[in-house]
């Protein structure tokens, strides 16, 4: 399966996008799970380079609690940082993995120049205009504070953190990086313009007519497994991801890189 990588090109058109960001190209990378794509990840790096992105967004699970170490993730990221500015948020696996691996990975990201967004807001500037970029940690970051896995508790804690971030939001076009697509109601509630997400692995298996079969935290026949999903004024882009985790098989669902181009409507 890993001999083929799908490059999916999506366009987002929005009246609220500043004119100077018209035509902005974003490479969306998610859920590598430390998987191997050939010699020193060169196939992935070359395909990423060919897209000539203005920014690269990574939406978590670059490493994996079941795939030891972080070598393959680091090889790919070393290639990405030579292409465009890279912005990163955590997935659940970054928090489920051994603490020493997590710390080493975060240290590598910082040394490499990747911008890690731990519940943070920054501004991206082009010419005279700016847009806001928010990055929020995966709910499993709460493991450090709450001490146990309780998805309902994590969801409440996540919404609280998102609401605090939203209070800091200025009245400008806002992009959110968040690993979890199943929280689209939250993203819409706080009026995020555009969300980049992953986690669902495209439903792992994709069948004719039925589509996506199973996704983490969504169960069977998930609603938020790939592509562009809209709710009220919020658009969400869900990557099918590159790797796999506990279940090492994809059916009808090749690994995916996303190239998203923003347009002023």
PDB file of C-alpha atoms in Angstrom:
ATOM      1  CA  UNK A   1       0.000   0.000   0.000  1.00  0.00           C
ATOM      2  CA  UNK A   2       2.812   2.426   0.793  1.00  0.00           C
ATOM      3  CA  UNK A   3       4.128   2.362  -2.790  1.00  0.00           C
ATOM      4  CA  UNK A   4       1.329   4.811  -3.623  1.00  0.00           C
ATOM      5  CA  UNK A   5       0.600   8.128  -1.923  1.00  0.00           C
ATOM      6  CA  UNK A   6      -2.521  10.034  -2.885  1.00  0.00           C
ATOM      7  CA  UNK A   7      -2.021  13.758  -3.385  1.00  0.00           C
ATOM      8  CA  UNK A   8      -5.396  15.372  -2.830  1.00  0.00           C
ATOM      9  CA  UNK A   9      -5.859  18.980  -3.939  1.00  0.00           C
ATOM     10  CA  UNK A  10      -8.623  21.005  -2.295  1.00  0.00           C
ATOM     11  CA  UNK A  11      -9.715  24.618  -2.701  1.00  0.00           C
ATOM     12  CA  UNK A  12     -11.227  26.754   0.045  1.00  0.00           C
ATOM     13  CA  UNK A  13     -13.083  29.908  -1.019  1.00  0.00           C
ATOM     14  CA  UNK A  14     -14.023  32.375   1.690  1.00  0.00           C
ATOM     15  CA  UNK A  15     -15.259  35.965   1.649  1.00  0.00           C
ATOM     16  CA  UNK A  16     -13.422  36.673   4.901  1.00  0.00           C
ATOM     17  CA  UNK A  17      -9.975  35.673   3.631  1.00  0.00           C
ATOM     18  CA  UNK A  18      -7.663  38.702   3.314  1.00  0.00           C
ATOM     19  CA  UNK A  19      -6.796  39.531  -0.299  1.00  0.00           C
ATOM     20  CA  UNK A  20      -3.067  39.065   0.280  1.00  0.00           C
ATOM     21  CA  UNK A  21      -3.664  35.386   1.167  1.00  0.00           C
ATOM     22  CA  UNK A  22      -5.508  34.720  -2.087  1.00  0.00           C
ATOM     23  CA  UNK A  23      -3.788  31.726  -3.681  1.00  0.00           C
ATOM     24  CA  UNK A  24      -1.970  30.719  -0.477  1.00  0.00           C
ATOM     25  CA  UNK A  25      -0.886  27.059  -0.674  1.00  0.00           C
ATOM     26  CA  UNK A  26      -0.887  24.880   2.451  1.00  0.00           C
ATOM     27  CA  UNK A  27       0.514  21.367   2.652  1.00  0.00           C
ATOM     28  CA  UNK A  28      -1.456  19.404   5.248  1.00  0.00           C
ATOM     29  CA  UNK A  29       0.420  16.490   6.825  1.00  0.00           C
ATOM     30  CA  UNK A  30      -1.158  14.214   9.424  1.00  0.00           C
ATOM     31  CA  UNK A  31      -0.911  10.839  11.143  1.00  0.00           C
ATOM     32  CA  UNK A  32       2.449   9.635   9.883  1.00  0.00           C
ATOM     33  CA  UNK A  33       2.692   7.291  12.888  1.00  0.00           C
ATOM     34  CA  UNK A  34       6.434   7.007  12.329  1.00  0.00           C
ATOM     35  CA  UNK A  35       5.804   4.873   9.215  1.00  0.00           C
ATOM     36  CA  UNK A  36       8.455   4.271   6.563  1.00  0.00           C
ATOM     37  CA  UNK A  37       8.097   5.519   2.984  1.00  0.00           C
ATOM     38  CA  UNK A  38      11.329   4.312   1.445  1.00  0.00           C
ATOM     39  CA  UNK A  39      14.940   5.362   1.762  1.00  0.00           C
ATOM     40  CA  UNK A  40      15.158   8.249   4.250  1.00  0.00           C
ATOM     41  CA  UNK A  41      11.539   9.196   3.455  1.00  0.00           C
ATOM     42  CA  UNK A  42      12.685  10.641   0.129  1.00  0.00           C
ATOM     43  CA  UNK A  43       9.454   9.736  -1.690  1.00  0.00           C
ATOM     44  CA  UNK A  44       7.405  11.710   0.807  1.00  0.00           C
ATOM     45  CA  UNK A  45       9.858  14.608   0.873  1.00  0.00           C
ATOM     46  CA  UNK A  46      10.004  14.858  -2.907  1.00  0.00           C
ATOM     47  CA  UNK A  47       6.213  14.837  -3.278  1.00  0.00           C
ATOM     48  CA  UNK A  48       5.941  17.489  -0.556  1.00  0.00           C
ATOM     49  CA  UNK A  49       8.581  19.675  -2.202  1.00  0.00           C
ATOM     50  CA  UNK A  50       6.871  19.500  -5.591  1.00  0.00           C
ATOM     51  CA  UNK A  51       3.747  21.203  -4.192  1.00  0.00           C
ATOM     52  CA  UNK A  52       5.650  24.429  -3.423  1.00  0.00           C
ATOM     53  CA  UNK A  53       3.581  25.264  -0.336  1.00  0.00           C
ATOM     54  CA  UNK A  54       3.680  28.600   1.457  1.00  0.00           C
ATOM     55  CA  UNK A  55       3.088  26.852   4.798  1.00  0.00           C
ATOM     56  CA  UNK A  56       3.095  23.294   6.116  1.00  0.00           C
ATOM     57  CA  UNK A  57       0.597  22.275   8.803  1.00  0.00           C
ATOM     58  CA  UNK A  58       1.116  19.043  10.783  1.00  0.00           C
ATOM     59  CA  UNK A  59      -1.926  17.915  12.754  1.00  0.00           C
ATOM     60  CA  UNK A  60      -0.544  15.275  15.077  1.00  0.00           C
ATOM     61  CA  UNK A  61       0.335  11.595  15.474  1.00  0.00           C
ATOM     62  CA  UNK A  62       3.631  11.989  13.687  1.00  0.00           C
ATOM     63  CA  UNK A  63       5.019   9.408  16.141  1.00  0.00           C
ATOM     64  CA  UNK A  64       3.249   6.341  17.488  1.00  0.00           C
ATOM     65  CA  UNK A  65       3.092   4.412  20.719  1.00  0.00           C
ATOM     66  CA  UNK A  66       3.122   1.082  18.819  1.00  0.00           C
ATOM     67  CA  UNK A  67       5.885   1.939  16.292  1.00  0.00           C
ATOM     68  CA  UNK A  68       9.046   2.307  18.340  1.00  0.00           C
ATOM     69  CA  UNK A  69      11.140   5.454  18.246  1.00  0.00           C
ATOM     70  CA  UNK A  70      10.837   8.551  16.105  1.00  0.00           C
ATOM     71  CA  UNK A  71      13.429   8.074  13.349  1.00  0.00           C
ATOM     72  CA  UNK A  72      11.063   8.072  10.362  1.00  0.00           C
ATOM     73  CA  UNK A  73       9.135  11.081  11.631  1.00  0.00           C
ATOM     74  CA  UNK A  74      12.356  13.026  12.159  1.00  0.00           C
ATOM     75  CA  UNK A  75      13.694  12.146   8.700  1.00  0.00           C
ATOM     76  CA  UNK A  76      10.538  13.471   7.067  1.00  0.00           C
ATOM     77  CA  UNK A  77      10.431  16.623   9.175  1.00  0.00           C
ATOM     78  CA  UNK A  78      14.078  17.389   8.355  1.00  0.00           C
ATOM     79  CA  UNK A  79      12.998  17.457   4.725  1.00  0.00           C
ATOM     80  CA  UNK A  80       9.871  19.530   5.359  1.00  0.00           C
ATOM     81  CA  UNK A  81      11.637  22.379   7.148  1.00  0.00           C
ATOM     82  CA  UNK A  82      13.706  23.007   4.011  1.00  0.00           C
ATOM     83  CA  UNK A  83      10.532  23.566   1.996  1.00  0.00           C
ATOM     84  CA  UNK A  84       8.385  26.039   3.966  1.00  0.00           C
ATOM     85  CA  UNK A  85       7.587  27.151   7.543  1.00  0.00           C
ATOM     86  CA  UNK A  86       6.200  24.205   9.522  1.00  0.00           C
ATOM     87  CA  UNK A  87       3.528  24.468  12.232  1.00  0.00           C
ATOM     88  CA  UNK A  88       2.607  21.522  14.433  1.00  0.00           C
ATOM     89  CA  UNK A  89       0.001  20.402  16.968  1.00  0.00           C
ATOM     90  CA  UNK A  90      -0.070  17.175  18.913  1.00  0.00           C
ATOM     91  CA  UNK A  91      -2.251  14.125  18.389  1.00  0.00           C
ATOM     92  CA  UNK A  92      -3.217  11.541  20.960  1.00  0.00           C
ATOM     93  CA  UNK A  93      -0.162   9.343  20.296  1.00  0.00           C
ATOM     94  CA  UNK A  94       2.252  12.084  21.258  1.00  0.00           C
ATOM     95  CA  UNK A  95       0.697  11.931  24.726  1.00  0.00           C
ATOM     96  CA  UNK A  96       0.243   8.162  24.929  1.00  0.00           C
ATOM     97  CA  UNK A  97       3.862   7.377  24.040  1.00  0.00           C
ATOM     98  CA  UNK A  98       6.594   7.059  26.673  1.00  0.00           C
ATOM     99  CA  UNK A  99       7.416  10.394  28.263  1.00  0.00           C
ATOM    100  CA  UNK A 100      11.111  10.265  27.329  1.00  0.00           C
ATOM    101  CA  UNK A 101      10.242   9.751  23.639  1.00  0.00           C
ATOM    102  CA  UNK A 102       7.733  12.609  23.724  1.00  0.00           C
ATOM    103  CA  UNK A 103      10.246  14.967  25.290  1.00  0.00           C
ATOM    104  CA  UNK A 104      12.939  13.967  22.810  1.00  0.00           C
ATOM    105  CA  UNK A 105      10.545  14.503  19.903  1.00  0.00           C
ATOM    106  CA  UNK A 106       9.431  17.929  21.095  1.00  0.00           C
ATOM    107  CA  UNK A 107      13.070  18.888  21.607  1.00  0.00           C
ATOM    108  CA  UNK A 108      13.888  17.771  18.061  1.00  0.00           C
ATOM    109  CA  UNK A 109      11.002  19.830  16.655  1.00  0.00           C
ATOM    110  CA  UNK A 110      12.127  22.986  18.452  1.00  0.00           C
ATOM    111  CA  UNK A 111      15.768  22.562  17.407  1.00  0.00           C
ATOM    112  CA  UNK A 112      14.646  22.034  13.815  1.00  0.00           C
ATOM    113  CA  UNK A 113      12.660  25.270  13.725  1.00  0.00           C
ATOM    114  CA  UNK A 114       9.173  23.742  13.735  1.00  0.00           C
ATOM    115  CA  UNK A 115       6.628  25.982  15.474  1.00  0.00           C
ATOM    116  CA  UNK A 116       4.859  23.899  18.122  1.00  0.00           C
ATOM    117  CA  UNK A 117       1.480  25.339  19.031  1.00  0.00           C
ATOM    118  CA  UNK A 118       0.538  24.185  22.540  1.00  0.00           C
ATOM    119  CA  UNK A 119      -2.798  26.027  23.004  1.00  0.00           C
ATOM    120  CA  UNK A 120      -1.367  29.118  21.308  1.00  0.00           C
ATOM    121  CA  UNK A 121      -2.341  31.812  18.827  1.00  0.00           C
ATOM    122  CA  UNK A 122       0.073  33.400  16.375  1.00  0.00           C
ATOM    123  CA  UNK A 123      -0.328  35.682  13.379  1.00  0.00           C
ATOM    124  CA  UNK A 124       0.750  34.865   9.842  1.00  0.00           C
ATOM    125  CA  UNK A 125       1.489  38.003   7.860  1.00  0.00           C
ATOM    126  CA  UNK A 126       1.439  38.648   4.113  1.00  0.00           C
ATOM    127  CA  UNK A 127       1.951  42.176   2.834  1.00  0.00           C
ATOM    128  CA  UNK A 128      -0.350  44.416   4.883  1.00  0.00           C
ATOM    129  CA  UNK A 129      -2.676  41.652   6.136  1.00  0.00           C
ATOM    130  CA  UNK A 130      -2.649  38.955   8.799  1.00  0.00           C
ATOM    131  CA  UNK A 131      -4.573  35.830   9.654  1.00  0.00           C
ATOM    132  CA  UNK A 132      -4.673  34.074  13.004  1.00  0.00           C
ATOM    133  CA  UNK A 133      -3.340  30.552  13.407  1.00  0.00           C
ATOM    134  CA  UNK A 134      -4.490  28.702  16.527  1.00  0.00           C
ATOM    135  CA  UNK A 135      -3.010  25.384  17.602  1.00  0.00           C
ATOM    136  CA  UNK A 136      -4.628  23.318  20.335  1.00  0.00           C
ATOM    137  CA  UNK A 137      -3.202  20.213  21.987  1.00  0.00           C
ATOM    138  CA  UNK A 138      -5.023  16.927  21.607  1.00  0.00           C
ATOM    139  CA  UNK A 139      -7.423  16.174  24.486  1.00  0.00           C
ATOM    140  CA  UNK A 140      -5.076  13.424  25.652  1.00  0.00           C
ATOM    141  CA  UNK A 141      -2.694  16.160  26.772  1.00  0.00           C
ATOM    142  CA  UNK A 142      -4.974  16.184  29.815  1.00  0.00           C
ATOM    143  CA  UNK A 143      -3.427  12.869  30.862  1.00  0.00           C
ATOM    144  CA  UNK A 144      -0.787  14.941  32.612  1.00  0.00           C
ATOM    145  CA  UNK A 145      -3.389  16.781  34.703  1.00  0.00           C
ATOM    146  CA  UNK A 146      -6.305  14.397  35.008  1.00  0.00           C
ATOM    147  CA  UNK A 147      -4.240  11.246  35.375  1.00  0.00           C
ATOM    148  CA  UNK A 148      -6.546   8.785  33.602  1.00  0.00           C
ATOM    149  CA  UNK A 149      -8.184   8.183  30.236  1.00  0.00           C
ATOM    150  CA  UNK A 150     -11.782   9.370  30.355  1.00  0.00           C
ATOM    151  CA  UNK A 151     -12.960  10.596  26.964  1.00  0.00           C
ATOM    152  CA  UNK A 152     -15.978  12.495  28.265  1.00  0.00           C
ATOM    153  CA  UNK A 153     -13.818  14.308  30.819  1.00  0.00           C
ATOM    154  CA  UNK A 154     -11.181  15.039  28.184  1.00  0.00           C
ATOM    155  CA  UNK A 155     -13.831  16.499  25.857  1.00  0.00           C
ATOM    156  CA  UNK A 156     -15.037  18.926  28.542  1.00  0.00           C
ATOM    157  CA  UNK A 157     -11.463  19.923  29.307  1.00  0.00           C
ATOM    158  CA  UNK A 158     -10.782  20.399  25.584  1.00  0.00           C
ATOM    159  CA  UNK A 159     -13.809  22.679  25.153  1.00  0.00           C
ATOM    160  CA  UNK A 160     -12.719  24.730  28.148  1.00  0.00           C
ATOM    161  CA  UNK A 161      -9.252  25.221  26.625  1.00  0.00           C
ATOM    162  CA  UNK A 162     -10.719  26.071  23.218  1.00  0.00           C
ATOM    163  CA  UNK A 163     -13.058  28.637  24.794  1.00  0.00           C
ATOM    164  CA  UNK A 164     -10.117  30.308  26.564  1.00  0.00           C
ATOM    165  CA  UNK A 165      -8.201  30.482  23.286  1.00  0.00           C
ATOM    166  CA  UNK A 166     -11.246  31.903  21.558  1.00  0.00           C
ATOM    167  CA  UNK A 167     -11.436  34.737  24.094  1.00  0.00           C
ATOM    168  CA  UNK A 168      -7.974  35.814  22.918  1.00  0.00           C
ATOM    169  CA  UNK A 169      -9.026  35.710  19.270  1.00  0.00           C
ATOM    170  CA  UNK A 170      -9.147  39.026  17.431  1.00  0.00           C
ATOM    171  CA  UNK A 171     -11.657  39.803  14.736  1.00  0.00           C
ATOM    172  CA  UNK A 172      -9.659  38.406  11.820  1.00  0.00           C
ATOM    173  CA  UNK A 173      -9.675  35.311   9.639  1.00  0.00           C
ATOM    174  CA  UNK A 174      -8.804  32.336  11.851  1.00  0.00           C
ATOM    175  CA  UNK A 175      -7.353  28.913  11.078  1.00  0.00           C
ATOM    176  CA  UNK A 176      -7.299  26.200  13.745  1.00  0.00           C
ATOM    177  CA  UNK A 177      -4.989  23.181  13.826  1.00  0.00           C
ATOM    178  CA  UNK A 178      -6.612  20.431  15.900  1.00  0.00           C
ATOM    179  CA  UNK A 179      -6.124  16.684  15.654  1.00  0.00           C
ATOM    180  CA  UNK A 180      -9.752  15.695  16.329  1.00  0.00           C
ATOM    181  CA  UNK A 181     -12.442  16.126  13.622  1.00  0.00           C
ATOM    182  CA  UNK A 182     -15.251  14.793  15.834  1.00  0.00           C
ATOM    183  CA  UNK A 183     -15.242  18.114  17.725  1.00  0.00           C
ATOM    184  CA  UNK A 184     -16.536  20.095  14.738  1.00  0.00           C
ATOM    185  CA  UNK A 185     -19.510  21.308  16.824  1.00  0.00           C
ATOM    186  CA  UNK A 186     -17.047  22.968  19.187  1.00  0.00           C
ATOM    187  CA  UNK A 187     -15.121  24.586  16.334  1.00  0.00           C
ATOM    188  CA  UNK A 188     -18.315  25.930  14.810  1.00  0.00           C
ATOM    189  CA  UNK A 189     -19.568  27.180  18.172  1.00  0.00           C
ATOM    190  CA  UNK A 190     -16.519  29.428  18.631  1.00  0.00           C
ATOM    191  CA  UNK A 191     -16.747  30.541  14.971  1.00  0.00           C
ATOM    192  CA  UNK A 192     -13.447  29.266  13.579  1.00  0.00           C
ATOM    193  CA  UNK A 193     -13.239  29.962   9.843  1.00  0.00           C
ATOM    194  CA  UNK A 194     -11.111  26.980   8.812  1.00  0.00           C
ATOM    195  CA  UNK A 195      -9.957  23.861  10.687  1.00  0.00           C
ATOM    196  CA  UNK A 196      -7.235  21.369   9.726  1.00  0.00           C
ATOM    197  CA  UNK A 197      -7.643  17.952  11.332  1.00  0.00           C
ATOM    198  CA  UNK A 198      -6.711  14.276  11.039  1.00  0.00           C
ATOM    199  CA  UNK A 199      -7.066  11.304  13.426  1.00  0.00           C
ATOM    200  CA  UNK A 200      -9.749   9.387  11.465  1.00  0.00           C
ATOM    201  CA  UNK A 201      -7.330   7.637   9.055  1.00  0.00           C
ATOM    202  CA  UNK A 202      -9.928   8.005   6.323  1.00  0.00           C
ATOM    203  CA  UNK A 203     -12.044   5.412   8.096  1.00  0.00           C
ATOM    204  CA  UNK A 204      -9.201   2.850   7.785  1.00  0.00           C
ATOM    205  CA  UNK A 205     -11.246   0.825   5.267  1.00  0.00           C
ATOM    206  CA  UNK A 206     -13.170   2.471   2.430  1.00  0.00           C
ATOM    207  CA  UNK A 207     -15.848   0.468   0.666  1.00  0.00           C
ATOM    208  CA  UNK A 208     -17.872   1.287  -2.490  1.00  0.00           C
ATOM    209  CA  UNK A 209     -21.137   3.073  -1.666  1.00  0.00           C
ATOM    210  CA  UNK A 210     -20.612   2.668   2.100  1.00  0.00           C
ATOM    211  CA  UNK A 211     -17.478   4.823   2.206  1.00  0.00           C
ATOM    212  CA  UNK A 212     -15.474   5.057   5.449  1.00  0.00           C
ATOM    213  CA  UNK A 213     -15.943   2.108   7.805  1.00  0.00           C
ATOM    214  CA  UNK A 214     -14.296   2.819  11.175  1.00  0.00           C
ATOM    215  CA  UNK A 215     -12.535   5.752  12.826  1.00  0.00           C
ATOM    216  CA  UNK A 216     -11.099   6.379  16.303  1.00  0.00           C
ATOM    217  CA  UNK A 217     -13.583   8.089  18.651  1.00  0.00           C
ATOM    218  CA  UNK A 218     -16.267   8.027  15.936  1.00  0.00           C
ATOM    219  CA  UNK A 219     -16.906   4.305  15.613  1.00  0.00           C
ATOM    220  CA  UNK A 220     -18.457   2.682  12.561  1.00  0.00           C
ATOM    221  CA  UNK A 221     -19.303   4.701   9.432  1.00  0.00           C
ATOM    222  CA  UNK A 222     -17.807   7.965  10.696  1.00  0.00           C
ATOM    223  CA  UNK A 223     -19.189  11.295   9.483  1.00  0.00           C
ATOM    224  CA  UNK A 224     -15.859  13.117   9.659  1.00  0.00           C
ATOM    225  CA  UNK A 225     -13.249  10.931   7.965  1.00  0.00           C
ATOM    226  CA  UNK A 226     -11.910  12.883   4.984  1.00  0.00           C
ATOM    227  CA  UNK A 227     -12.253  15.913   2.755  1.00  0.00           C
ATOM    228  CA  UNK A 228     -14.052  19.198   3.400  1.00  0.00           C
ATOM    229  CA  UNK A 229     -16.858  19.244   5.961  1.00  0.00           C
ATOM    230  CA  UNK A 230     -18.871  22.404   6.610  1.00  0.00           C
ATOM    231  CA  UNK A 231     -20.964  23.388   9.609  1.00  0.00           C
ATOM    232  CA  UNK A 232     -22.525  26.833   9.604  1.00  0.00           C
ATOM    233  CA  UNK A 233     -19.636  29.261   8.914  1.00  0.00           C
ATOM    234  CA  UNK A 234     -16.864  26.778   9.727  1.00  0.00           C
ATOM    235  CA  UNK A 235     -15.075  24.644   7.131  1.00  0.00           C
ATOM    236  CA  UNK A 236     -13.031  21.656   8.297  1.00  0.00           C
ATOM    237  CA  UNK A 237     -10.453  19.764   6.258  1.00  0.00           C
ATOM    238  CA  UNK A 238      -9.818  16.188   7.393  1.00  0.00           C
ATOM    239  CA  UNK A 239      -6.720  14.365   6.185  1.00  0.00           C
ATOM    240  CA  UNK A 240      -6.850  10.592   5.698  1.00  0.00           C
ATOM    241  CA  UNK A 241      -3.304  10.587   7.039  1.00  0.00           C
ATOM    242  CA  UNK A 242      -0.151   8.840   5.955  1.00  0.00           C
ATOM    243  CA  UNK A 243       0.395   5.945   8.323  1.00  0.00           C
ATOM    244  CA  UNK A 244      -1.353   3.427  10.489  1.00  0.00           C
ATOM    245  CA  UNK A 245      -1.187   2.469  14.120  1.00  0.00           C
ATOM    246  CA  UNK A 246      -2.491  -0.548  16.045  1.00  0.00           C
ATOM    247  CA  UNK A 247      -4.274  -1.941  12.976  1.00  0.00           C
ATOM    248  CA  UNK A 248      -1.656  -2.004  10.179  1.00  0.00           C
ATOM    249  CA  UNK A 249      -3.908  -2.352   7.109  1.00  0.00           C
ATOM    250  CA  UNK A 250      -5.706   0.143   4.889  1.00  0.00           C
ATOM    251  CA  UNK A 251      -8.236  -1.039   2.309  1.00  0.00           C
ATOM    252  CA  UNK A 252      -9.352   1.260  -0.520  1.00  0.00           C
ATOM    253  CA  UNK A 253      -7.634   4.066   1.337  1.00  0.00           C
ATOM    254  CA  UNK A 254      -4.125   5.019   0.276  1.00  0.00           C
ATOM    255  CA  UNK A 255      -1.928   7.274   2.424  1.00  0.00           C
ATOM    256  CA  UNK A 256      -2.686  10.922   1.712  1.00  0.00           C
ATOM    257  CA  UNK A 257      -0.989  14.282   1.487  1.00  0.00           C
ATOM    258  CA  UNK A 258      -3.280  17.282   1.131  1.00  0.00           C
ATOM    259  CA  UNK A 259      -2.566  20.478  -0.774  1.00  0.00           C
ATOM    260  CA  UNK A 260      -5.073  23.156   0.199  1.00  0.00           C
ATOM    261  CA  UNK A 261      -5.261  26.433  -1.736  1.00  0.00           C
ATOM    262  CA  UNK A 262      -7.057  29.401  -0.204  1.00  0.00           C
ATOM    263  CA  UNK A 263      -9.012  31.796  -2.385  1.00  0.00           C
ATOM    264  CA  UNK A 264     -10.774  35.051  -1.714  1.00  0.00           C
ATOM    265  CA  UNK A 265     -14.370  34.541  -2.834  1.00  0.00           C
TER     266      UNK A 265
END
